[in-house]
mmCIF file of C-alpha atoms in Angstrom:
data_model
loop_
_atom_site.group_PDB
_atom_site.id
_atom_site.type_symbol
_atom_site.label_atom_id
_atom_site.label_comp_id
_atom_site.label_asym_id
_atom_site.label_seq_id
_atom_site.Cartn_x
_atom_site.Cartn_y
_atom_site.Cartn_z
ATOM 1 C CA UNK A 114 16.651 -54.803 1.872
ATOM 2 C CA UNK A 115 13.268 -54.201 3.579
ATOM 3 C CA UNK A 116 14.719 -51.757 5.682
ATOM 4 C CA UNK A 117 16.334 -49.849 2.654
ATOM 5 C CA UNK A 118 12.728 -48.791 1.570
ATOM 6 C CA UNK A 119 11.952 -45.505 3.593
ATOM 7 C CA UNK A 120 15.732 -44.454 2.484
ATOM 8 C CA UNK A 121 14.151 -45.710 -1.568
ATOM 9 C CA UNK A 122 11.082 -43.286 -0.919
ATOM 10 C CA UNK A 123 13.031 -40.309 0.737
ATOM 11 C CA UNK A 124 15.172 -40.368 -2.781
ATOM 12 C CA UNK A 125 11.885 -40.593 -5.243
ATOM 13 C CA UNK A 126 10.465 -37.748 -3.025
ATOM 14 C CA UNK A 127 13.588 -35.335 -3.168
ATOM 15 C CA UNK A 128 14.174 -36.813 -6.930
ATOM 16 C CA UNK A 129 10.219 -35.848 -7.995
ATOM 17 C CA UNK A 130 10.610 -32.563 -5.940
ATOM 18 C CA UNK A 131 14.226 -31.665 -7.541
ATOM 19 C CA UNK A 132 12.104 -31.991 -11.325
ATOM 20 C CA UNK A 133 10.089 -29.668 -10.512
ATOM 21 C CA UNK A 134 12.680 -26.944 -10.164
ATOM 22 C CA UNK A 135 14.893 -28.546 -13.041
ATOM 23 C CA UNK A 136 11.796 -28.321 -15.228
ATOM 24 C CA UNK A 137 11.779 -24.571 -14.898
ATOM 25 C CA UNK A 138 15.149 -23.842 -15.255
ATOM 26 C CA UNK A 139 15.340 -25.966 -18.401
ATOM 27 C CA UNK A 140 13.240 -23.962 -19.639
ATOM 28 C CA UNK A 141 14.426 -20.852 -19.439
ATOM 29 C CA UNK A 142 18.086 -21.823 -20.718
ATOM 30 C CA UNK A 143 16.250 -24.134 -23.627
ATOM 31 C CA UNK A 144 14.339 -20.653 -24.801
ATOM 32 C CA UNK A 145 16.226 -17.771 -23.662
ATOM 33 C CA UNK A 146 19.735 -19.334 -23.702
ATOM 34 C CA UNK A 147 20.603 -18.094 -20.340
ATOM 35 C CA UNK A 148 21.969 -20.317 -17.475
ATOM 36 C CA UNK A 149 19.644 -18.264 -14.393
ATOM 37 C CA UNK A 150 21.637 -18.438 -11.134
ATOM 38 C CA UNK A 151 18.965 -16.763 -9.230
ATOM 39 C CA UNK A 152 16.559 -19.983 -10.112
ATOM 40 C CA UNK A 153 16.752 -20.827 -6.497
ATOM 41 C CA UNK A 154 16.303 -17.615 -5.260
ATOM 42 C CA UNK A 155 12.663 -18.065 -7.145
ATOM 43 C CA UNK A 156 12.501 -21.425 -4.761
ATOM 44 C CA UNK A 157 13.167 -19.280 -1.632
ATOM 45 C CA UNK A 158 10.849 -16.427 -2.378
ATOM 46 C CA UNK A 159 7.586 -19.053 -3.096
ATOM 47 C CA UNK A 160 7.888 -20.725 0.044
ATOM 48 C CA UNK A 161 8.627 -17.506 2.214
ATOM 49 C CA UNK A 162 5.369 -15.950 0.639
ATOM 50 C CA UNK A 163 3.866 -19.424 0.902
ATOM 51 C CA UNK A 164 4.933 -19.125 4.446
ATOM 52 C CA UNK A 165 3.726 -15.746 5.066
ATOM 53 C CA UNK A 166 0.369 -16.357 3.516
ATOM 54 C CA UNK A 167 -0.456 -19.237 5.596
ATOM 55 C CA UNK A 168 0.610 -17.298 8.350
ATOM 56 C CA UNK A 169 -1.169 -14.551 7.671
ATOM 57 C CA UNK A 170 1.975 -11.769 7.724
ATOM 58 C CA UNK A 171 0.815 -10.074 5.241
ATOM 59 C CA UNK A 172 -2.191 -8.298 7.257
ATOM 60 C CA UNK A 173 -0.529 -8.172 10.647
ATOM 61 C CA UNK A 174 -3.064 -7.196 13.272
ATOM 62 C CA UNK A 175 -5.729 -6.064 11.615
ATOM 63 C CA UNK A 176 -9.542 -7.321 11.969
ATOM 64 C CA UNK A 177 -8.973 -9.257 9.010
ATOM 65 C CA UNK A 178 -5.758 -11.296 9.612
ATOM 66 C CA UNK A 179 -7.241 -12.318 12.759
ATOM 67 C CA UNK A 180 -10.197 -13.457 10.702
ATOM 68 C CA UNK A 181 -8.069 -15.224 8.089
ATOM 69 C CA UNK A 182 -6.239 -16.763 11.037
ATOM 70 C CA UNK A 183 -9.898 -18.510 12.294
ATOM 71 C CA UNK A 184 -9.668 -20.087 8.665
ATOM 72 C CA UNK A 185 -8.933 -23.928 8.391
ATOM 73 C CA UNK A 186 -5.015 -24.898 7.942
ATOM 74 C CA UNK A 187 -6.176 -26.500 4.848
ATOM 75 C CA UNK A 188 -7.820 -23.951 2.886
ATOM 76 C CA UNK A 189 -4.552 -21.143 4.363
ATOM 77 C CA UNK A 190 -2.298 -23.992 2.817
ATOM 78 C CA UNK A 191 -4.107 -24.151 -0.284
ATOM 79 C CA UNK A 192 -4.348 -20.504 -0.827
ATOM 80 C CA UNK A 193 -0.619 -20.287 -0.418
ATOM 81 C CA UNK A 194 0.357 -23.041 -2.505
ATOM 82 C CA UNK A 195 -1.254 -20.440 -5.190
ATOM 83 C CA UNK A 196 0.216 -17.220 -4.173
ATOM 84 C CA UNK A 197 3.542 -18.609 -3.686
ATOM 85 C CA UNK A 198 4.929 -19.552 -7.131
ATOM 86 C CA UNK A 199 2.560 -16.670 -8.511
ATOM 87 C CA UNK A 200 4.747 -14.465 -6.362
ATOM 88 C CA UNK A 201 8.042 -15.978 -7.427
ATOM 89 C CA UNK A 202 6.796 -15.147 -11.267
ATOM 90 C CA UNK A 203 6.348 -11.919 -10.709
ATOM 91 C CA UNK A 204 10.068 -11.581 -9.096
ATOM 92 C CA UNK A 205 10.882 -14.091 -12.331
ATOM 93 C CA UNK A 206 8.872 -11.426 -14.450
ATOM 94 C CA UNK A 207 11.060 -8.550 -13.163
ATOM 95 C CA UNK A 208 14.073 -10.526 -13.860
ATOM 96 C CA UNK A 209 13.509 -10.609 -17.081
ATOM 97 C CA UNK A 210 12.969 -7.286 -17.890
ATOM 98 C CA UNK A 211 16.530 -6.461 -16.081
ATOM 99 C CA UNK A 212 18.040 -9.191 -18.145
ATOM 100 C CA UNK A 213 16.972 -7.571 -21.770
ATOM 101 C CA UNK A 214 19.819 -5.441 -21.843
ATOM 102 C CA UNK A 215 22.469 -8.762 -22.233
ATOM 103 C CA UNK A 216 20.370 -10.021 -25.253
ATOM 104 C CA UNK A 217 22.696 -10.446 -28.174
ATOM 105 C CA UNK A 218 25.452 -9.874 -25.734
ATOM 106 C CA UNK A 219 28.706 -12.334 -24.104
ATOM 107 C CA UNK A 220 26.614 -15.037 -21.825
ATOM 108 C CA UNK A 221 28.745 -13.713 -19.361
ATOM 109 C CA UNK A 222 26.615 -10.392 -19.011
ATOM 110 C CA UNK A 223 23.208 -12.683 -18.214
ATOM 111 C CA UNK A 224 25.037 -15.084 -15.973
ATOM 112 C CA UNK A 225 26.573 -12.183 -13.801
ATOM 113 C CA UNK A 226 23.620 -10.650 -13.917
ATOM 114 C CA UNK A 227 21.738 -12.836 -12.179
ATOM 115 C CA UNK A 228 24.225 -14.139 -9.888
ATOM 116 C CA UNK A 229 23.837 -10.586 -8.334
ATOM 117 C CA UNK A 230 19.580 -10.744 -8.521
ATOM 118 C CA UNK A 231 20.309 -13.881 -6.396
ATOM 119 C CA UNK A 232 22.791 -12.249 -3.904
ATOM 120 C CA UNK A 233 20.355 -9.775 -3.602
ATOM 121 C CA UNK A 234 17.324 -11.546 -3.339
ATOM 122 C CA UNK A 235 18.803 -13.800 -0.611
ATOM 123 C CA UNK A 236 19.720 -9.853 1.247
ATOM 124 C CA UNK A 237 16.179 -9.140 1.145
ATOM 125 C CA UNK A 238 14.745 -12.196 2.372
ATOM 126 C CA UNK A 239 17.090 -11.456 5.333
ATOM 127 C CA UNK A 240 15.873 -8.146 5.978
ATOM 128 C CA UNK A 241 12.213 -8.785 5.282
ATOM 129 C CA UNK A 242 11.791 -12.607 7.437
ATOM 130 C CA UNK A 243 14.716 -12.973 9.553
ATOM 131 C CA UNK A 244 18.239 -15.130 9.454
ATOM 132 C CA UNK A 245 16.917 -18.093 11.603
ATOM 133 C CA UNK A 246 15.284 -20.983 9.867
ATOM 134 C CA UNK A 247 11.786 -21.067 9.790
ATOM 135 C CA UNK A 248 9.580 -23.740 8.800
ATOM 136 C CA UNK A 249 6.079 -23.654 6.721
ATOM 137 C CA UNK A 250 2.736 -25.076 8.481
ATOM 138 C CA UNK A 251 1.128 -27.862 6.962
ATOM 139 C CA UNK A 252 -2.854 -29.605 7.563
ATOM 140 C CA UNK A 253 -3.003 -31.938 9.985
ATOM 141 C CA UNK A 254 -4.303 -34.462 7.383
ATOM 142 C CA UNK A 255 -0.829 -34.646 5.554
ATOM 143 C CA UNK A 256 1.361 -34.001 8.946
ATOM 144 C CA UNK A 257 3.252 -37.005 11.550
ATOM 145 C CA UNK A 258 3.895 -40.049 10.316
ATOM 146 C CA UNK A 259 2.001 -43.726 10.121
ATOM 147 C CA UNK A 260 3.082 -47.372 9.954
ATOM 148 C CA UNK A 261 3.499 -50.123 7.178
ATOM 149 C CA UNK A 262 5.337 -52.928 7.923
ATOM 150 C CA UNK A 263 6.967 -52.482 10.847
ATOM 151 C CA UNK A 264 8.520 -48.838 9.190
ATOM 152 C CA UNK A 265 7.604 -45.622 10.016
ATOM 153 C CA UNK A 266 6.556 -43.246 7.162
ATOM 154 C CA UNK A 267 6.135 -39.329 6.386
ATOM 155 C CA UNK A 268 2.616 -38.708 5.293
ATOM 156 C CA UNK A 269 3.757 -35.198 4.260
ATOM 157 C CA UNK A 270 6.454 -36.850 2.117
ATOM 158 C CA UNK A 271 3.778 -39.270 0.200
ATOM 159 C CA UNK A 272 1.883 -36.117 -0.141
ATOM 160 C CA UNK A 273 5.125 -34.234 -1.878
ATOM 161 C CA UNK A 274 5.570 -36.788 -3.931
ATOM 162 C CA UNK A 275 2.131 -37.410 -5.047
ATOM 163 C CA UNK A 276 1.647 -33.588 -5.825
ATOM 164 C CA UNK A 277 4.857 -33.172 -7.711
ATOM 165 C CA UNK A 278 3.881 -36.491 -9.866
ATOM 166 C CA UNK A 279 0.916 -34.132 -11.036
ATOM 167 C CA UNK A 280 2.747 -31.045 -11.135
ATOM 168 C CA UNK A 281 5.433 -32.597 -13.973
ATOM 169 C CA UNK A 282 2.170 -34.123 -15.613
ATOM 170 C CA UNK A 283 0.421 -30.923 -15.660
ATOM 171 C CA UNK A 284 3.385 -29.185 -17.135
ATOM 172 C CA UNK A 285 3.696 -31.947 -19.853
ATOM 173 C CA UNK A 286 0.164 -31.575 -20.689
ATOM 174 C CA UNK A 287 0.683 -27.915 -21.325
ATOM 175 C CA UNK A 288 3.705 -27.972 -23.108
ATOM 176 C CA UNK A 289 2.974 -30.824 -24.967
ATOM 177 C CA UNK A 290 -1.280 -29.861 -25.699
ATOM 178 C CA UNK A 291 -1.893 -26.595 -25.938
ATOM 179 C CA UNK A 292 -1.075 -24.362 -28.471
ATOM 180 C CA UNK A 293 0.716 -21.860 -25.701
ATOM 181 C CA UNK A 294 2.957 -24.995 -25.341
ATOM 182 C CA UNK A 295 3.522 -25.904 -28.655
ATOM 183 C CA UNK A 296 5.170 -22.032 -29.132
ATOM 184 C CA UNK A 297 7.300 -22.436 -26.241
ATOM 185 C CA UNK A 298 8.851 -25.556 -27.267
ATOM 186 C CA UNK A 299 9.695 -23.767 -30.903
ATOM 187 C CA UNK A 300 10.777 -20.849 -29.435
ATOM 188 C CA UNK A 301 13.619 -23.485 -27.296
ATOM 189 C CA UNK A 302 14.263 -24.594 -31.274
ATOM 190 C CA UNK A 303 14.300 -22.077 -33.571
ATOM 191 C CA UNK A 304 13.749 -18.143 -31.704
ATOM 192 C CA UNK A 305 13.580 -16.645 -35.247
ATOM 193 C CA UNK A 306 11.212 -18.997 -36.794
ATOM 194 C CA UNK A 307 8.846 -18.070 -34.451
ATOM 195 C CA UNK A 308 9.509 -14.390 -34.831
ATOM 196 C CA UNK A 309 8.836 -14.695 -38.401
ATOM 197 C CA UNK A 310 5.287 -16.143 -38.140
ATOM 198 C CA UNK A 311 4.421 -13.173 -36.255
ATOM 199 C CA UNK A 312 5.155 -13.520 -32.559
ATOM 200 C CA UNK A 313 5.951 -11.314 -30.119
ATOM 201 C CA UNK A 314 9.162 -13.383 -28.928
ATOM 202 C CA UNK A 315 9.952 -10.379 -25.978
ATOM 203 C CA UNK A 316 6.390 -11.161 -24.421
ATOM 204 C CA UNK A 317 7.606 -15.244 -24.976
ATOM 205 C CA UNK A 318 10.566 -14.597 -23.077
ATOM 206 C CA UNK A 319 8.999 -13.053 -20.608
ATOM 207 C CA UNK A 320 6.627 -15.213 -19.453
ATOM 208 C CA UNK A 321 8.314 -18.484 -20.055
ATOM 209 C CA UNK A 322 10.791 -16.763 -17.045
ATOM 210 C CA UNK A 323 7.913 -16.331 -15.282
ATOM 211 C CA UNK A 324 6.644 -19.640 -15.567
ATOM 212 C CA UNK A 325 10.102 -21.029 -14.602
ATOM 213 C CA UNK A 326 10.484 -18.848 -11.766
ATOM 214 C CA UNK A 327 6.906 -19.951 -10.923
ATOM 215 C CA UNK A 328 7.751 -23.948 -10.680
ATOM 216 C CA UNK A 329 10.663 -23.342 -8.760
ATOM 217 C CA UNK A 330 8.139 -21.554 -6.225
ATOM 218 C CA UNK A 331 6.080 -24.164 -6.697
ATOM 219 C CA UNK A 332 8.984 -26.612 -5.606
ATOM 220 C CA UNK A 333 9.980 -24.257 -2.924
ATOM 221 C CA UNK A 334 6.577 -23.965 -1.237
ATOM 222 C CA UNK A 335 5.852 -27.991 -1.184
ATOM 223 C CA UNK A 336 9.620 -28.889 -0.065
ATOM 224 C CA UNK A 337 9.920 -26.188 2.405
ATOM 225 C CA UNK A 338 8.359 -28.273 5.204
ATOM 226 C CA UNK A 339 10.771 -31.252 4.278
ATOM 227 C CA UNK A 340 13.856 -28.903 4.156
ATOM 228 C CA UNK A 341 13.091 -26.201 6.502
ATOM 229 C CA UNK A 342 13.342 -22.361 5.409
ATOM 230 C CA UNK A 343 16.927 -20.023 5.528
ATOM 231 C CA UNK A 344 17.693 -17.161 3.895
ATOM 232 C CA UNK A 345 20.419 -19.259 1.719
ATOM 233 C CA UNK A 346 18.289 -22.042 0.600
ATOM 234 C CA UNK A 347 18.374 -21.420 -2.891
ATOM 235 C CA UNK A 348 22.029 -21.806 -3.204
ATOM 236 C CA UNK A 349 21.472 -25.407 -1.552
ATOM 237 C CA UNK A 350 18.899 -26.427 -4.982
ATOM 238 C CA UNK A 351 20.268 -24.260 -7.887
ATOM 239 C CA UNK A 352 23.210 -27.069 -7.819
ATOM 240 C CA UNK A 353 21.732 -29.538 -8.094
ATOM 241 C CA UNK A 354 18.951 -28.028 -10.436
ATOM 242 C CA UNK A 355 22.438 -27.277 -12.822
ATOM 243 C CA UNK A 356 23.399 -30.959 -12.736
ATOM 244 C CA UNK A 357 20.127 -32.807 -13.246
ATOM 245 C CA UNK A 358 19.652 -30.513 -17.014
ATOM 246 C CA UNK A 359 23.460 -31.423 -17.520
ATOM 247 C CA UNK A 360 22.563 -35.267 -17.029
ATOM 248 C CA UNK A 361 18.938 -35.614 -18.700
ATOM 249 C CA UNK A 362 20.000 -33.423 -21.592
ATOM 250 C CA UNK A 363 19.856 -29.700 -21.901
ATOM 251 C CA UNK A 364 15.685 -28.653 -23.424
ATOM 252 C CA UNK A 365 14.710 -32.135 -22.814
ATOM 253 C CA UNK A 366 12.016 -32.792 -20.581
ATOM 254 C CA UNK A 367 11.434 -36.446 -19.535
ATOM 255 C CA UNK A 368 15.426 -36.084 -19.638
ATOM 256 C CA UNK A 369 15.253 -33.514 -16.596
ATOM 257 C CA UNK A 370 12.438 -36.013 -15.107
ATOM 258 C CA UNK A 371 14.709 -39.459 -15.323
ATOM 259 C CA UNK A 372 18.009 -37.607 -14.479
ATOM 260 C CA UNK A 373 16.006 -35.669 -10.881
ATOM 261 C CA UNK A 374 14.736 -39.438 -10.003
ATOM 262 C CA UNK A 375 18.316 -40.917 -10.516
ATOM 263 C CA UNK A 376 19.900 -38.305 -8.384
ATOM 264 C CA UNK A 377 17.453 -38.072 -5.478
ATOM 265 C CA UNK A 378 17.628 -42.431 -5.697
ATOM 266 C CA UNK A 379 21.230 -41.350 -5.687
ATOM 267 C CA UNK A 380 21.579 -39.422 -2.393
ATOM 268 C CA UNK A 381 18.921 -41.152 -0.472
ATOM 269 C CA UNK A 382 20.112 -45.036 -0.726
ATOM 270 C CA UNK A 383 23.996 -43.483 -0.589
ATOM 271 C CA UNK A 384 22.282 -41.679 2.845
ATOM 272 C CA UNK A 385 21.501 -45.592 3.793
ATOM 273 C CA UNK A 386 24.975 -46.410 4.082
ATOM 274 C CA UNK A 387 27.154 -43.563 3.755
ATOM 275 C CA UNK A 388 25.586 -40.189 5.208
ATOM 276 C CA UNK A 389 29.217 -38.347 4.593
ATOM 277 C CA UNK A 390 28.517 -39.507 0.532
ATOM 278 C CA UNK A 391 24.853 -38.798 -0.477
ATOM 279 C CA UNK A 392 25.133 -35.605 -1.875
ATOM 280 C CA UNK A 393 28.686 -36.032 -3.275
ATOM 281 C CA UNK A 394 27.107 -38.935 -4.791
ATOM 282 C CA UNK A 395 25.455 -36.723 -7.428
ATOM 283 C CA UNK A 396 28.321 -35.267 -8.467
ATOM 284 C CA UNK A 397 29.498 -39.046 -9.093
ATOM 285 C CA UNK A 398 26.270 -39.911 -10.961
ATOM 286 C CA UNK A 399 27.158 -36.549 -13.260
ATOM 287 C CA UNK A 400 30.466 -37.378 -14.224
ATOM 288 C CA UNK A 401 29.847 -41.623 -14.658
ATOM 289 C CA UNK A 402 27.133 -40.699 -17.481
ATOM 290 C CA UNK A 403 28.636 -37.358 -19.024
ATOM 291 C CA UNK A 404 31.820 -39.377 -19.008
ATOM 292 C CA UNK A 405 30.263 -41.953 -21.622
ATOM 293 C CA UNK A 406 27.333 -39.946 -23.088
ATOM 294 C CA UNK A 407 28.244 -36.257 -23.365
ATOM 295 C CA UNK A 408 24.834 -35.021 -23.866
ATOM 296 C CA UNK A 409 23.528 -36.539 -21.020
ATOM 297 C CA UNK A 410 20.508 -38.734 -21.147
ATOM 298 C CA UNK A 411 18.165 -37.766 -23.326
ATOM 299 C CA UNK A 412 19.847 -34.694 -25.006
ATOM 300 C CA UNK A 413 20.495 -34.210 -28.623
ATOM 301 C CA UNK A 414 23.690 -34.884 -30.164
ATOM 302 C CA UNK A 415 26.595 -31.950 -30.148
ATOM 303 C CA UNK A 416 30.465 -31.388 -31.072
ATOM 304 C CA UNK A 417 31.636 -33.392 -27.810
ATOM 305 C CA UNK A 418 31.028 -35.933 -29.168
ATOM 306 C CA UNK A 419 32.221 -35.404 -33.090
#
């Protein structure tokens, strides 16, 4: 049992991590009604321009790259935890604007729209970093691992976990105490309501997909140096992202939280014992509580289950 922890914290870790980008996307189907399949594209794009910020890509050889390369790990890291999901919102941002079009239209126009704005994306991350996988620089501080009981532990995955644990707080803070927050959530209820008192509900939509797109990047740049970074990464979370709203409830938010834990407990104690099973265990998770409780977790009643 003692030896099952590390395989316990490896699933909290990808479970916290995977609520992060669930968070986002539940956002943008609870207010905009559309399913995004280029969510994880967003994931991709904030931890390449993570990567390339720490790096310092963007300013090649000039006097100042070499300058910003003299600067510690830490601060490059910390600056790029910023301009990654920043940079993801403004792809999300651009999204948007392509998507207004389908409005009022068959789902079917949004959903094949952005399954192309992901095949795309994924193209140019090809042509602009490369087909290998690459992998994001971290601080020394939060790098290698230490021991506690006789177990050997990831400090960068304690770190991942601790940040995301803030990162869902922070959002609930927002949402749930400010008035910017309190618009969103009625624009996921009633869209026309909150036309009617007056607000602009084309500037709502666009930057709740901007602040979606922006905690997928957000997830992307902090789980990039767990996972590694390929061009096709974002078709390896947007599954998963797709199943944990399906299971906590679609528009509710500690629903998204619970259901990322129990999946990420899911594939990393079924890792323990049965490599070959962890992630089809998810898909097992999905269908034992959909098959007794059709709107998943915490999600408000519908006709499946009239």
């Amino acid at each position: 049992m003692f030896e099952l922890v590390p395989h316990i914290i490896n699933g909290l870790t990808l479970g916290l991590l995977f609520a992060l980008i669930a968070l986002g996307f539940t956002l943008i189907v609870g207010v905009m009604e559309v399913i995004n399949l280029a969510h994880g594209a967003m994931f991709a794009l904030g931890a390449y321009f993570a990567m390339t910020t720490i790096g310092g890509g963007w300013f090649g050889g000039t006097e100042f790259g070499q300058w910003w390369l003299t600067l510690p790990i830490g601060t490059r890291y910390a600056i790029g935890v910023i301009v990654g999901p920043l940079m993801a919102a403004g792809a999300g941002m651009i999204l948007e604007l392509c998507l207004r079009p389908t409005y009022g239209k068959a789902p079917l126009y949004g959903l094949l729209l952005t399954f192309g704005a992901a095949l795309v994306i994924e193209e140019i991350i090809r042509l602009s970093w490369g087909t290998g996988e690459q992998s994001l620089p971290v601080p020394q501080a939060i790098n290698g691992a230490f021991f506690m009981g006789g177990l050997i532990f990831s400090k960068y995955k304690f770190f991942a976990a601790g940040f995301a644990i803030i990162a869902i707080f922070g959002v609930w803070a927002f949402l749930e105490k400010t008035p910017y927050g309190a618009i969103i959530k009625a624009g996921a209820h009633d869209s026309e309501m909150v036309r009617a008192l007056g607000y602009d509900l084309s500037k709502l939509r666009l930057l709740v997909f901007g602040f979606g797109a922006a905690l997928a990047g957000l997830a992307g740049t902090v789980m990039a140096p767990i996972w590694g970074l390929r061009p096709h990464i974002g078709i390896d979370v947007i599954i998963p992202a797709f199943l944990i709203i399906v299971v906590g409830g679609v528009g509710s938010f500690w629903g998204a939280v619970i259901a990322a834990v129990l999946v990420g407990l899911s594939v990393g104690i079924t890792g323990a014992y049965a490599p070959a099973w962890s992630m089809l265990s998810m898909y097992l998770l999905l269908i034992a509580i959909v098959g007794f409780r059709a709107r998943g977790l915490l999600g408000r009643k519908s006709a499946l289950e009239n």
